[in-house]
Each structure stands twice: as C-alpha cells, then as structure tokens.
C-alpha cells in the first residue's frame, strides 16, 4: 500500500514538484497530480514498485510503501 505524508510533501507547502508522479512507470493510472499540484495515489493502478518513493525529493521520502496484511513481497 502506498501512502503519502502531506506534512512532509513540499507541494502542500506551496512548492511545485511532481517528481514522484513523473517517475512512476505506471503513470497517471497509479500516481497523478491534482489541479492544486498535489500527488494523488490511485491504489487500483499502483503496482508497488517503489520508484516514486526513491524519487521523492524529501528526506525521508513523503511516500511510504508497505505490505498489506497477508501479502508477501
């Protein structure tokens, strides 16, 4: 499951970014930007690859990828 921490993401502080969405190999089916410039996670399209997590410019990343209960990596 991919989660976004709005408190860490710089787009919620008025800074234009979008690095995570541009890095996503699945594209807007998994991770898009809304009209305000904030990342929007679309869980049904996310394949859990983690590219967006490592591409994020914040340290630590504003995105966190975790396994669902009963899921195997």
PDB file of N, CA and C in Angstrom:
ATOM      1  N   UNK A   1       0.851  -1.172   0.000  1.00  0.00           N
ATOM      2  CA  UNK A   1       0.000   0.000   0.000  1.00  0.00           C
ATOM      3  C   UNK A   1       0.898   1.237   0.000  1.00  0.00           C
ATOM      4  N   UNK A   2       0.634   2.141  -0.908  1.00  0.00           N
ATOM      5  CA  UNK A   2       1.396   3.380  -0.999  1.00  0.00           C
ATOM      6  C   UNK A   2       0.661   4.464  -0.228  1.00  0.00           C
ATOM      7  N   UNK A   3       1.384   5.169   0.624  1.00  0.00           N
ATOM      8  CA  UNK A   3       0.803   6.243   1.426  1.00  0.00           C
ATOM      9  C   UNK A   3       1.602   7.518   1.250  1.00  0.00           C
ATOM     10  N   UNK A   4       0.908   8.652   1.274  1.00  0.00           N
ATOM     11  CA  UNK A   4       1.524   9.963   1.166  1.00  0.00           C
ATOM     12  C   UNK A   4       1.416  10.679   2.498  1.00  0.00           C
ATOM     13  N   UNK A   5       2.508  11.293   2.942  1.00  0.00           N
ATOM     14  CA  UNK A   5       2.506  12.105   4.156  1.00  0.00           C
ATOM     15  C   UNK A   5       2.435  13.571   3.737  1.00  0.00           C
ATOM     16  N   UNK A   6       1.244  14.188   3.787  1.00  0.00           N
ATOM     17  CA  UNK A   6       1.099  15.577   3.357  1.00  0.00           C
ATOM     18  C   UNK A   6       1.935  16.554   4.193  1.00  0.00           C
ATOM     19  N   UNK A   7       2.226  16.181   5.409  1.00  0.00           N
ATOM     20  CA  UNK A   7       3.045  17.037   6.267  1.00  0.00           C
ATOM     21  C   UNK A   7       4.495  17.105   5.824  1.00  0.00           C
ATOM     22  N   UNK A   8       4.918  16.134   5.054  1.00  0.00           N
ATOM     23  CA  UNK A   8       6.295  16.078   4.572  1.00  0.00           C
ATOM     24  C   UNK A   8       6.409  16.531   3.115  1.00  0.00           C
ATOM     25  N   UNK A   9       5.350  16.302   2.331  1.00  0.00           N
ATOM     26  CA  UNK A   9       5.364  16.616   0.897  1.00  0.00           C
ATOM     27  C   UNK A   9       5.419  18.130   0.675  1.00  0.00           C
ATOM     28  N   UNK A  10       6.402  18.571  -0.098  1.00  0.00           N
ATOM     29  CA  UNK A  10       6.618  20.014  -0.292  1.00  0.00           C
ATOM     30  C   UNK A  10       5.519  20.685  -1.106  1.00  0.00           C
ATOM     31  N   UNK A  11       4.731  19.907  -1.854  1.00  0.00           N
ATOM     32  CA  UNK A  11       3.643  20.524  -2.618  1.00  0.00           C
ATOM     33  C   UNK A  11       2.571  21.092  -1.694  1.00  0.00           C
ATOM     34  N   UNK A  12       2.457  20.562  -0.486  1.00  0.00           N
ATOM     35  CA  UNK A  12       1.490  21.060   0.493  1.00  0.00           C
ATOM     36  C   UNK A  12       2.024  22.295   1.224  1.00  0.00           C
ATOM     37  N   UNK A  13       3.266  22.670   0.911  1.00  0.00           N
ATOM     38  CA  UNK A  13       3.882  23.886   1.469  1.00  0.00           C
ATOM     39  C   UNK A  13       4.013  24.948   0.393  1.00  0.00           C
ATOM     40  N   UNK A  14       3.331  24.735  -0.741  1.00  0.00           N
ATOM     41  CA  UNK A  14       3.315  25.719  -1.808  1.00  0.00           C
ATOM     42  C   UNK A  14       4.444  25.612  -2.814  1.00  0.00           C
ATOM     43  N   UNK A  15       5.217  24.544  -2.746  1.00  0.00           N
ATOM     44  CA  UNK A  15       6.337  24.348  -3.668  1.00  0.00           C
ATOM     45  C   UNK A  15       5.901  23.424  -4.805  1.00  0.00           C
ATOM     46  N   UNK A  16       6.153  23.829  -6.030  1.00  0.00           N
ATOM     47  CA  UNK A  16       5.831  23.000  -7.190  1.00  0.00           C
ATOM     48  C   UNK A  16       6.842  21.853  -7.285  1.00  0.00           C
ATOM     49  N   UNK A  17       6.338  20.632  -7.495  1.00  0.00           N
ATOM     50  CA  UNK A  17       7.254  19.489  -7.582  1.00  0.00           C
ATOM     51  C   UNK A  17       6.749  18.505  -8.640  1.00  0.00           C
ATOM     52  N   UNK A  18       6.201  17.374  -8.230  1.00  0.00           N
ATOM     53  CA  UNK A  18       5.707  16.376  -9.160  1.00  0.00           C
ATOM     54  C   UNK A  18       6.716  15.328  -9.571  1.00  0.00           C
ATOM     55  N   UNK A  19       7.862  15.303  -8.919  1.00  0.00           N
ATOM     56  CA  UNK A  19       8.905  14.327  -9.250  1.00  0.00           C
ATOM     57  C   UNK A  19       8.380  12.900  -9.119  1.00  0.00           C
ATOM     58  N   UNK A  20       7.619  12.635  -8.075  1.00  0.00           N
ATOM     59  CA  UNK A  20       7.105  11.280  -7.852  1.00  0.00           C
ATOM     60  C   UNK A  20       6.206  10.829  -8.999  1.00  0.00           C
ATOM     61  N   UNK A  21       5.295  11.691  -9.414  1.00  0.00           N
ATOM     62  CA  UNK A  21       4.356  11.344 -10.491  1.00  0.00           C
ATOM     63  C   UNK A  21       5.081  11.152 -11.821  1.00  0.00           C
ATOM     64  N   UNK A  22       6.077  11.985 -12.085  1.00  0.00           N
ATOM     65  CA  UNK A  22       6.835  11.843 -13.336  1.00  0.00           C
ATOM     66  C   UNK A  22       7.687  10.574 -13.336  1.00  0.00           C
ATOM     67  N   UNK A  23       8.132  10.139 -12.162  1.00  0.00           N
ATOM     68  CA  UNK A  23       8.978   8.945 -12.061  1.00  0.00           C
ATOM     69  C   UNK A  23       8.184   7.646 -12.158  1.00  0.00           C
ATOM     70  N   UNK A  24       6.903   7.699 -11.861  1.00  0.00           N
ATOM     71  CA  UNK A  24       6.077   6.484 -11.821  1.00  0.00           C
ATOM     72  C   UNK A  24       6.021   5.813 -13.193  1.00  0.00           C
ATOM     73  N   UNK A  25       6.475   4.550 -13.280  1.00  0.00           N
ATOM     74  CA  UNK A  25       6.456   3.858 -14.566  1.00  0.00           C
ATOM     75  C   UNK A  25       5.049   3.485 -15.029  1.00  0.00           C
ATOM     76  N   UNK A  26       4.092   3.459 -14.137  1.00  0.00           N
ATOM     77  CA  UNK A  26       2.714   3.136 -14.496  1.00  0.00           C
ATOM     78  C   UNK A  26       2.000   4.390 -15.000  1.00  0.00           C
ATOM     79  N   UNK A  27       2.410   5.537 -14.514  1.00  0.00           N
ATOM     80  CA  UNK A  27       1.816   6.796 -14.943  1.00  0.00           C
ATOM     81  C   UNK A  27       0.596   7.178 -14.127  1.00  0.00           C
ATOM     82  N   UNK A  28      -0.276   7.961 -14.744  1.00  0.00           N
ATOM     83  CA  UNK A  28      -1.419   8.519 -14.028  1.00  0.00           C
ATOM     84  C   UNK A  28      -2.420   7.481 -13.538  1.00  0.00           C
ATOM     85  N   UNK A  29      -2.344   6.274 -14.028  1.00  0.00           N
ATOM     86  CA  UNK A  29      -3.219   5.209 -13.505  1.00  0.00           C
ATOM     87  C   UNK A  29      -2.870   4.890 -12.060  1.00  0.00           C
ATOM     88  N   UNK A  30      -1.648   5.211 -11.640  1.00  0.00           N
ATOM     89  CA  UNK A  30      -1.202   4.904 -10.281  1.00  0.00           C
ATOM     90  C   UNK A  30      -0.912   6.152  -9.452  1.00  0.00           C
ATOM     91  N   UNK A  31      -0.307   7.158 -10.066  1.00  0.00           N
ATOM     92  CA  UNK A  31       0.093   8.352  -9.327  1.00  0.00           C
ATOM     93  C   UNK A  31      -0.004   9.563 -10.247  1.00  0.00           C
ATOM     94  N   UNK A  32      -0.858  10.484  -9.874  1.00  0.00           N
ATOM     95  CA  UNK A  32      -1.080  11.676 -10.687  1.00  0.00           C
ATOM     96  C   UNK A  32      -0.984  12.915  -9.812  1.00  0.00           C
ATOM     97  N   UNK A  33      -1.067  14.064 -10.448  1.00  0.00           N
ATOM     98  CA  UNK A  33      -1.083  15.328  -9.704  1.00  0.00           C
ATOM     99  C   UNK A  33      -2.473  15.936  -9.878  1.00  0.00           C
ATOM    100  N   UNK A  34      -3.035  16.478  -8.785  1.00  0.00           N
ATOM    101  CA  UNK A  34      -4.338  17.125  -8.895  1.00  0.00           C
ATOM    102  C   UNK A  34      -4.165  18.571  -9.365  1.00  0.00           C
ATOM    103  N   UNK A  35      -5.250  19.292  -9.498  1.00  0.00           N
ATOM    104  CA  UNK A  35      -5.198  20.669 -10.005  1.00  0.00           C
ATOM    105  C   UNK A  35      -4.415  21.606  -9.106  1.00  0.00           C
ATOM    106  N   UNK A  36      -4.326  21.267  -7.831  1.00  0.00           N
ATOM    107  CA  UNK A  36      -3.570  22.083  -6.886  1.00  0.00           C
ATOM    108  C   UNK A  36      -2.083  21.740  -6.900  1.00  0.00           C
ATOM    109  N   UNK A  37      -1.704  20.700  -7.669  1.00  0.00           N
ATOM    110  CA  UNK A  37      -0.306  20.300  -7.749  1.00  0.00           C
ATOM    111  C   UNK A  37       0.126  19.309  -6.695  1.00  0.00           C
ATOM    112  N   UNK A  38      -0.845  18.648  -6.051  1.00  0.00           N
ATOM    113  CA  UNK A  38      -0.540  17.649  -5.027  1.00  0.00           C
ATOM    114  C   UNK A  38      -0.626  16.243  -5.612  1.00  0.00           C
ATOM    115  N   UNK A  39       0.235  15.334  -5.153  1.00  0.00           N
ATOM    116  CA  UNK A  39       0.176  13.952  -5.623  1.00  0.00           C
ATOM    117  C   UNK A  39      -1.132  13.280  -5.200  1.00  0.00           C
ATOM    118  N   UNK A  40      -1.685  12.488  -6.105  1.00  0.00           N
ATOM    119  CA  UNK A  40      -2.890  11.709  -5.825  1.00  0.00           C
ATOM    120  C   UNK A  40      -2.567  10.253  -6.129  1.00  0.00           C
ATOM    121  N   UNK A  41      -2.652   9.417  -5.103  1.00  0.00           N
ATOM    122  CA  UNK A  41      -2.362   7.994  -5.256  1.00  0.00           C
ATOM    123  C   UNK A  41      -3.632   7.277  -5.696  1.00  0.00           C
ATOM    124  N   UNK A  42      -3.509   6.482  -6.730  1.00  0.00           N
ATOM    125  CA  UNK A  42      -4.620   5.659  -7.204  1.00  0.00           C
ATOM    126  C   UNK A  42      -4.237   4.208  -6.948  1.00  0.00           C
ATOM    127  N   UNK A  43      -4.664   3.724  -5.795  1.00  0.00           N
ATOM    128  CA  UNK A  43      -4.261   2.394  -5.324  1.00  0.00           C
ATOM    129  C   UNK A  43      -4.566   1.287  -6.320  1.00  0.00           C
ATOM    130  N   UNK A  44      -5.661   1.429  -7.069  1.00  0.00           N
ATOM    131  CA  UNK A  44      -6.044   0.371  -8.008  1.00  0.00           C
ATOM    132  C   UNK A  44      -5.046   0.235  -9.160  1.00  0.00           C
ATOM    133  N   UNK A  45      -4.262   1.274  -9.427  1.00  0.00           N
ATOM    134  CA  UNK A  45      -3.279   1.213 -10.508  1.00  0.00           C
ATOM    135  C   UNK A  45      -1.856   0.995 -10.040  1.00  0.00           C
ATOM    136  N   UNK A  46      -1.613   1.225  -8.762  1.00  0.00           N
ATOM    137  CA  UNK A  46      -0.258   1.105  -8.205  1.00  0.00           C
ATOM    138  C   UNK A  46       0.176  -0.355  -8.157  1.00  0.00           C
ATOM    139  N   UNK A  47       1.381  -0.623  -8.686  1.00  0.00           N
ATOM    140  CA  UNK A  47       1.910  -1.990  -8.678  1.00  0.00           C
ATOM    141  C   UNK A  47       2.894  -2.226  -7.530  1.00  0.00           C
ATOM    142  N   UNK A  48       3.164  -1.195  -6.727  1.00  0.00           N
ATOM    143  CA  UNK A  48       4.024  -1.351  -5.564  1.00  0.00           C
ATOM    144  C   UNK A  48       5.501  -1.430  -5.867  1.00  0.00           C
ATOM    145  N   UNK A  49       5.939  -0.854  -6.980  1.00  0.00           N
ATOM    146  CA  UNK A  49       7.356  -0.948  -7.366  1.00  0.00           C
ATOM    147  C   UNK A  49       8.275  -0.077  -6.507  1.00  0.00           C
ATOM    148  N   UNK A  50       7.753   1.023  -5.955  1.00  0.00           N
ATOM    149  CA  UNK A  50       8.547   1.875  -5.078  1.00  0.00           C
ATOM    150  C   UNK A  50       9.394   2.924  -5.771  1.00  0.00           C
ATOM    151  N   UNK A  51       9.302   3.054  -7.087  1.00  0.00           N
ATOM    152  CA  UNK A  51      10.098   4.041  -7.813  1.00  0.00           C
ATOM    153  C   UNK A  51       9.797   5.453  -7.307  1.00  0.00           C
ATOM    154  N   UNK A  52       8.537   5.743  -7.066  1.00  0.00           N
ATOM    155  CA  UNK A  52       8.147   7.073  -6.583  1.00  0.00           C
ATOM    156  C   UNK A  52       8.741   7.367  -5.199  1.00  0.00           C
ATOM    157  N   UNK A  53       8.824   6.344  -4.365  1.00  0.00           N
ATOM    158  CA  UNK A  53       9.359   6.507  -3.013  1.00  0.00           C
ATOM    159  C   UNK A  53      10.813   6.957  -3.066  1.00  0.00           C
ATOM    160  N   UNK A  54      11.598   6.330  -3.926  1.00  0.00           N
ATOM    161  CA  UNK A  54      13.013   6.685  -4.021  1.00  0.00           C
ATOM    162  C   UNK A  54      13.226   7.972  -4.820  1.00  0.00           C
ATOM    163  N   UNK A  55      12.289   8.321  -5.699  1.00  0.00           N
ATOM    164  CA  UNK A  55      12.415   9.546  -6.496  1.00  0.00           C
ATOM    165  C   UNK A  55      12.062  10.797  -5.692  1.00  0.00           C
ATOM    166  N   UNK A  56      11.259  10.657  -4.663  1.00  0.00           N
ATOM    167  CA  UNK A  56      10.811  11.789  -3.854  1.00  0.00           C
ATOM    168  C   UNK A  56      12.004  12.602  -3.357  1.00  0.00           C
ATOM    169  N   UNK A  57      11.863  13.925  -3.435  1.00  0.00           N
ATOM    170  CA  UNK A  57      12.977  14.814  -3.084  1.00  0.00           C
ATOM    171  C   UNK A  57      13.103  15.090  -1.586  1.00  0.00           C
ATOM    172  N   UNK A  58      12.094  14.704  -0.793  1.00  0.00           N
ATOM    173  CA  UNK A  58      12.194  14.944   0.646  1.00  0.00           C
ATOM    174  C   UNK A  58      12.961  13.810   1.317  1.00  0.00           C
ATOM    175  N   UNK A  59      13.574  14.122   2.444  1.00  0.00           N
ATOM    176  CA  UNK A  59      14.310  13.101   3.191  1.00  0.00           C
ATOM    177  C   UNK A  59      13.884  13.145   4.652  1.00  0.00           C
ATOM    178  N   UNK A  60      13.254  12.090   5.144  1.00  0.00           N
ATOM    179  CA  UNK A  60      12.864  10.891   4.405  1.00  0.00           C
ATOM    180  C   UNK A  60      11.739  11.183   3.408  1.00  0.00           C
ATOM    181  N   UNK A  61      11.499  10.231   2.550  1.00  0.00           N
ATOM    182  CA  UNK A  61      10.512  10.357   1.484  1.00  0.00           C
ATOM    183  C   UNK A  61       9.123  10.673   2.031  1.00  0.00           C
ATOM    184  N   UNK A  62       8.367  11.461   1.280  1.00  0.00           N
ATOM    185  CA  UNK A  62       6.978  11.764   1.629  1.00  0.00           C
ATOM    186  C   UNK A  62       6.063  10.593   1.322  1.00  0.00           C
ATOM    187  N   UNK A  63       6.574   9.621   0.592  1.00  0.00           N
ATOM    188  CA  UNK A  63       5.807   8.437   0.226  1.00  0.00           C
ATOM    189  C   UNK A  63       6.343   7.218   0.958  1.00  0.00           C
ATOM    190  N   UNK A  64       5.432   6.370   1.395  1.00  0.00           N
ATOM    191  CA  UNK A  64       5.819   5.160   2.114  1.00  0.00           C
ATOM    192  C   UNK A  64       5.086   3.979   1.490  1.00  0.00           C
ATOM    193  N   UNK A  65       5.828   2.941   1.213  1.00  0.00           N
ATOM    194  CA  UNK A  65       5.264   1.726   0.638  1.00  0.00           C
ATOM    195  C   UNK A  65       5.302   0.635   1.690  1.00  0.00           C
ATOM    196  N   UNK A  66       4.165   0.017   1.958  1.00  0.00           N
ATOM    197  CA  UNK A  66       4.129  -1.077   2.936  1.00  0.00           C
ATOM    198  C   UNK A  66       3.252  -2.196   2.411  1.00  0.00           C
ATOM    199  N   UNK A  67       3.480  -3.375   2.921  1.00  0.00           N
ATOM    200  CA  UNK A  67       2.714  -4.554   2.518  1.00  0.00           C
ATOM    201  C   UNK A  67       1.368  -4.564   3.231  1.00  0.00           C
ATOM    202  N   UNK A  68       0.378  -5.071   2.545  1.00  0.00           N
ATOM    203  CA  UNK A  68      -0.934  -5.289   3.174  1.00  0.00           C
ATOM    204  C   UNK A  68      -0.842  -6.552   4.011  1.00  0.00           C
ATOM    205  N   UNK A  69      -1.702  -6.666   5.001  1.00  0.00           N
ATOM    206  CA  UNK A  69      -1.735  -7.853   5.845  1.00  0.00           C
ATOM    207  C   UNK A  69      -2.008  -9.066   4.968  1.00  0.00           C
ATOM    208  N   UNK A  70      -1.163 -10.097   5.123  1.00  0.00           N
ATOM    209  CA  UNK A  70      -1.315 -11.325   4.347  1.00  0.00           C
ATOM    210  C   UNK A  70      -0.625 -11.302   3.001  1.00  0.00           C
ATOM    211  N   UNK A  71       0.008 -10.169   2.648  1.00  0.00           N
ATOM    212  CA  UNK A  71       0.679 -10.046   1.355  1.00  0.00           C
ATOM    213  C   UNK A  71       2.149 -10.433   1.512  1.00  0.00           C
ATOM    214  N   UNK A  72       2.708 -11.039   0.510  1.00  0.00           N
ATOM    215  CA  UNK A  72       4.104 -11.445   0.517  1.00  0.00           C
ATOM    216  C   UNK A  72       4.857 -10.629  -0.516  1.00  0.00           C
ATOM    217  N   UNK A  73       6.054 -10.161  -0.148  1.00  0.00           N
ATOM    218  CA  UNK A  73       6.864  -9.350  -1.057  1.00  0.00           C
ATOM    219  C   UNK A  73       7.383 -10.149  -2.219  1.00  0.00           C
TER     220      UNK A  73
END
